[in-house]
Amino acid sequence: MADGSDTTLTAEQTPGQAPQGLVAGLKSFAAGHGGAKAVIEYVGKRGARIVLVGEDGVWGDQFADDTVVARQACAKAGVTVENAWERELMDQMRPSNDLWRSMARRTMAR
């Protein structure tokens, strides 16, 4: 840029609106499990994964276009977003027997 230029190059990201289907899915999960907390994970080009942990220990996930949309969706759904996987949150998770079996099959197949 030339001296005295008042323009700068920035990569501005215009966050999209949280899709109603995503918000409805988060609300539904929270209502069905006595409330929920979420951890948002960036997964590259695919977007962001919202991992939900219900108060009863059941967990599930949803995908959003990016982390900004994921946070907006959680806020609209009334789901608390945790900044990281804290020990208490991980201790609360109760994987089903089916999940344990599917994880064992994946490990054995490698």
PDB file of C-alpha atoms in Angstrom:
ATOM      1  CA  MET A   1       0.000   0.000   0.000  1.00  0.00           C
ATOM      2  CA  ALA A   2       1.076   3.542  -0.599  1.00  0.00           C
ATOM      3  CA  ASP A   3       2.084   5.805   2.247  1.00  0.00           C
ATOM      4  CA  GLY A   4      -0.857   7.667   3.682  1.00  0.00           C
ATOM      5  CA  SER A   5      -3.415   5.097   2.536  1.00  0.00           C
ATOM      6  CA  ASP A   6      -6.347   4.748   4.891  1.00  0.00           C
ATOM      7  CA  THR A   7      -7.488   1.364   3.624  1.00  0.00           C
ATOM      8  CA  THR A   8      -6.473  -1.920   5.154  1.00  0.00           C
ATOM      9  CA  LEU A   9      -6.898  -5.433   3.981  1.00  0.00           C
ATOM     10  CA  THR A  10      -9.131  -7.387   6.310  1.00  0.00           C
ATOM     11  CA  ALA A  11     -10.913 -10.670   6.013  1.00  0.00           C
ATOM     12  CA  GLU A  12     -14.275  -9.744   7.422  1.00  0.00           C
ATOM     13  CA  GLN A  13     -16.539 -12.639   8.098  1.00  0.00           C
ATOM     14  CA  THR A  14     -20.220 -11.944   7.858  1.00  0.00           C
ATOM     15  CA  PRO A  15     -21.824 -14.480  10.163  1.00  0.00           C
ATOM     16  CA  GLY A  16     -24.940 -16.140   8.890  1.00  0.00           C
ATOM     17  CA  GLN A  17     -28.102 -16.493  10.887  1.00  0.00           C
ATOM     18  CA  ALA A  18     -28.598 -19.669  12.844  1.00  0.00           C
ATOM     19  CA  PRO A  19     -30.980 -21.924  10.900  1.00  0.00           C
ATOM     20  CA  GLN A  20     -34.321 -22.512  12.604  1.00  0.00           C
ATOM     21  CA  GLY A  21     -33.938 -26.276  12.191  1.00  0.00           C
ATOM     22  CA  LEU A  22     -30.671 -26.217  14.112  1.00  0.00           C
ATOM     23  CA  VAL A  23     -32.153 -24.105  16.911  1.00  0.00           C
ATOM     24  CA  ALA A  24     -35.213 -26.378  17.067  1.00  0.00           C
ATOM     25  CA  GLY A  25     -32.976 -29.458  17.273  1.00  0.00           C
ATOM     26  CA  LEU A  26     -30.990 -27.973  20.149  1.00  0.00           C
ATOM     27  CA  LYS A  27     -34.167 -26.982  21.996  1.00  0.00           C
ATOM     28  CA  SER A  28     -35.651 -30.428  21.465  1.00  0.00           C
ATOM     29  CA  PHE A  29     -32.557 -32.182  22.823  1.00  0.00           C
ATOM     30  CA  ALA A  30     -32.411 -29.928  25.880  1.00  0.00           C
ATOM     31  CA  ALA A  31     -36.120 -30.397  26.590  1.00  0.00           C
ATOM     32  CA  GLY A  32     -35.880 -34.171  26.257  1.00  0.00           C
ATOM     33  CA  HIS A  33     -32.926 -34.522  28.606  1.00  0.00           C
ATOM     34  CA  GLY A  34     -33.663 -32.083  31.429  1.00  0.00           C
ATOM     35  CA  GLY A  35     -31.458 -29.330  30.016  1.00  0.00           C
ATOM     36  CA  ALA A  36     -28.154 -29.425  28.222  1.00  0.00           C
ATOM     37  CA  LYS A  37     -24.684 -27.941  27.963  1.00  0.00           C
ATOM     38  CA  ALA A  38     -22.708 -27.678  24.742  1.00  0.00           C
ATOM     39  CA  VAL A  39     -19.106 -27.687  23.606  1.00  0.00           C
ATOM     40  CA  ILE A  40     -18.446 -26.245  20.145  1.00  0.00           C
ATOM     41  CA  GLU A  41     -15.635 -27.816  18.143  1.00  0.00           C
ATOM     42  CA  TYR A  42     -14.206 -26.339  14.947  1.00  0.00           C
ATOM     43  CA  VAL A  43     -13.951 -29.065  12.297  1.00  0.00           C
ATOM     44  CA  GLY A  44     -12.368 -27.208   9.395  1.00  0.00           C
ATOM     45  CA  LYS A  45     -14.170 -26.729   6.101  1.00  0.00           C
ATOM     46  CA  ARG A  46     -17.087 -28.769   7.357  1.00  0.00           C
ATOM     47  CA  GLY A  47     -17.957 -26.104   9.938  1.00  0.00           C
ATOM     48  CA  ALA A  48     -18.521 -26.588  13.646  1.00  0.00           C
ATOM     49  CA  ARG A  49     -19.744 -29.523  15.684  1.00  0.00           C
ATOM     50  CA  ILE A  50     -22.000 -28.777  18.633  1.00  0.00           C
ATOM     51  CA  VAL A  51     -21.660 -31.606  21.156  1.00  0.00           C
ATOM     52  CA  LEU A  52     -24.608 -31.577  23.551  1.00  0.00           C
ATOM     53  CA  VAL A  53     -24.543 -33.219  26.978  1.00  0.00           C
ATOM     54  CA  GLY A  54     -27.927 -33.611  28.641  1.00  0.00           C
ATOM     55  CA  GLU A  55     -28.447 -33.374  32.380  1.00  0.00           C
ATOM     56  CA  ASP A  56     -29.260 -37.093  32.337  1.00  0.00           C
ATOM     57  CA  GLY A  57     -25.856 -37.958  30.796  1.00  0.00           C
ATOM     58  CA  VAL A  58     -27.120 -38.648  27.270  1.00  0.00           C
ATOM     59  CA  TRP A  59     -25.175 -36.860  24.564  1.00  0.00           C
ATOM     60  CA  GLY A  60     -25.595 -36.030  20.910  1.00  0.00           C
ATOM     61  CA  ASP A  61     -24.340 -33.617  18.313  1.00  0.00           C
ATOM     62  CA  GLN A  62     -25.399 -31.184  15.609  1.00  0.00           C
ATOM     63  CA  PHE A  63     -23.431 -29.433  12.877  1.00  0.00           C
ATOM     64  CA  ALA A  64     -23.388 -25.729  12.010  1.00  0.00           C
ATOM     65  CA  ASP A  65     -21.777 -23.808   9.156  1.00  0.00           C
ATOM     66  CA  ASP A  66     -19.220 -22.198  11.488  1.00  0.00           C
ATOM     67  CA  THR A  67     -18.537 -21.489  15.141  1.00  0.00           C
ATOM     68  CA  VAL A  68     -20.305 -18.116  15.050  1.00  0.00           C
ATOM     69  CA  VAL A  69     -23.526 -19.715  13.805  1.00  0.00           C
ATOM     70  CA  ALA A  70     -23.122 -22.506  16.378  1.00  0.00           C
ATOM     71  CA  ARG A  71     -22.866 -19.999  19.235  1.00  0.00           C
ATOM     72  CA  GLN A  72     -25.869 -18.049  17.915  1.00  0.00           C
ATOM     73  CA  ALA A  73     -27.934 -21.233  17.707  1.00  0.00           C
ATOM     74  CA  CYS A  74     -27.029 -22.240  21.263  1.00  0.00           C
ATOM     75  CA  ALA A  75     -27.893 -18.774  22.551  1.00  0.00           C
ATOM     76  CA  LYS A  76     -31.283 -18.831  20.797  1.00  0.00           C
ATOM     77  CA  ALA A  77     -31.987 -22.334  22.117  1.00  0.00           C
ATOM     78  CA  GLY A  78     -31.009 -21.421  25.678  1.00  0.00           C
ATOM     79  CA  VAL A  79     -28.170 -23.959  25.793  1.00  0.00           C
ATOM     80  CA  THR A  80     -25.114 -23.013  27.861  1.00  0.00           C
ATOM     81  CA  VAL A  81     -21.842 -23.203  25.918  1.00  0.00           C
ATOM     82  CA  GLU A  82     -18.804 -24.450  27.811  1.00  0.00           C
ATOM     83  CA  ASN A  83     -15.410 -23.158  26.688  1.00  0.00           C
ATOM     84  CA  ALA A  84     -13.733 -26.564  26.841  1.00  0.00           C
ATOM     85  CA  TRP A  85     -14.192 -30.149  27.933  1.00  0.00           C
ATOM     86  CA  GLU A  86     -14.124 -29.741  31.691  1.00  0.00           C
ATOM     87  CA  ARG A  87     -13.784 -32.813  33.887  1.00  0.00           C
ATOM     88  CA  GLU A  88     -17.247 -32.379  35.415  1.00  0.00           C
ATOM     89  CA  LEU A  89     -18.884 -32.285  31.990  1.00  0.00           C
ATOM     90  CA  MET A  90     -17.042 -35.400  30.827  1.00  0.00           C
ATOM     91  CA  ASP A  91     -17.952 -37.239  34.035  1.00  0.00           C
ATOM     92  CA  GLN A  92     -21.602 -36.405  33.390  1.00  0.00           C
ATOM     93  CA  MET A  93     -21.605 -38.182  29.988  1.00  0.00           C
ATOM     94  CA  ARG A  94     -23.033 -41.690  29.948  1.00  0.00           C
ATOM     95  CA  PRO A  95     -22.316 -43.439  26.646  1.00  0.00           C
ATOM     96  CA  SER A  96     -24.799 -46.139  25.708  1.00  0.00           C
ATOM     97  CA  ASN A  97     -23.800 -49.786  25.327  1.00  0.00           C
ATOM     98  CA  ASP A  98     -24.431 -49.493  21.590  1.00  0.00           C
ATOM     99  CA  LEU A  99     -21.883 -46.690  21.366  1.00  0.00           C
ATOM    100  CA  TRP A 100     -19.283 -48.720  23.249  1.00  0.00           C
ATOM    101  CA  ARG A 101     -19.858 -51.642  20.861  1.00  0.00           C
ATOM    102  CA  SER A 102     -19.548 -49.419  17.783  1.00  0.00           C
ATOM    103  CA  MET A 103     -16.320 -47.861  19.104  1.00  0.00           C
ATOM    104  CA  ALA A 104     -14.899 -51.332  19.771  1.00  0.00           C
ATOM    105  CA  ARG A 105     -15.692 -52.428  16.212  1.00  0.00           C
ATOM    106  CA  ARG A 106     -13.899 -49.368  14.805  1.00  0.00           C
ATOM    107  CA  THR A 107     -10.806 -50.071  16.900  1.00  0.00           C
ATOM    108  CA  MET A 108     -10.745 -53.740  15.965  1.00  0.00           C
ATOM    109  CA  ALA A 109     -11.114 -52.941  12.264  1.00  0.00           C
ATOM    110  CA  ARG A 110      -7.927 -50.862  12.152  1.00  0.00           C
TER     111      ARG A 110
END
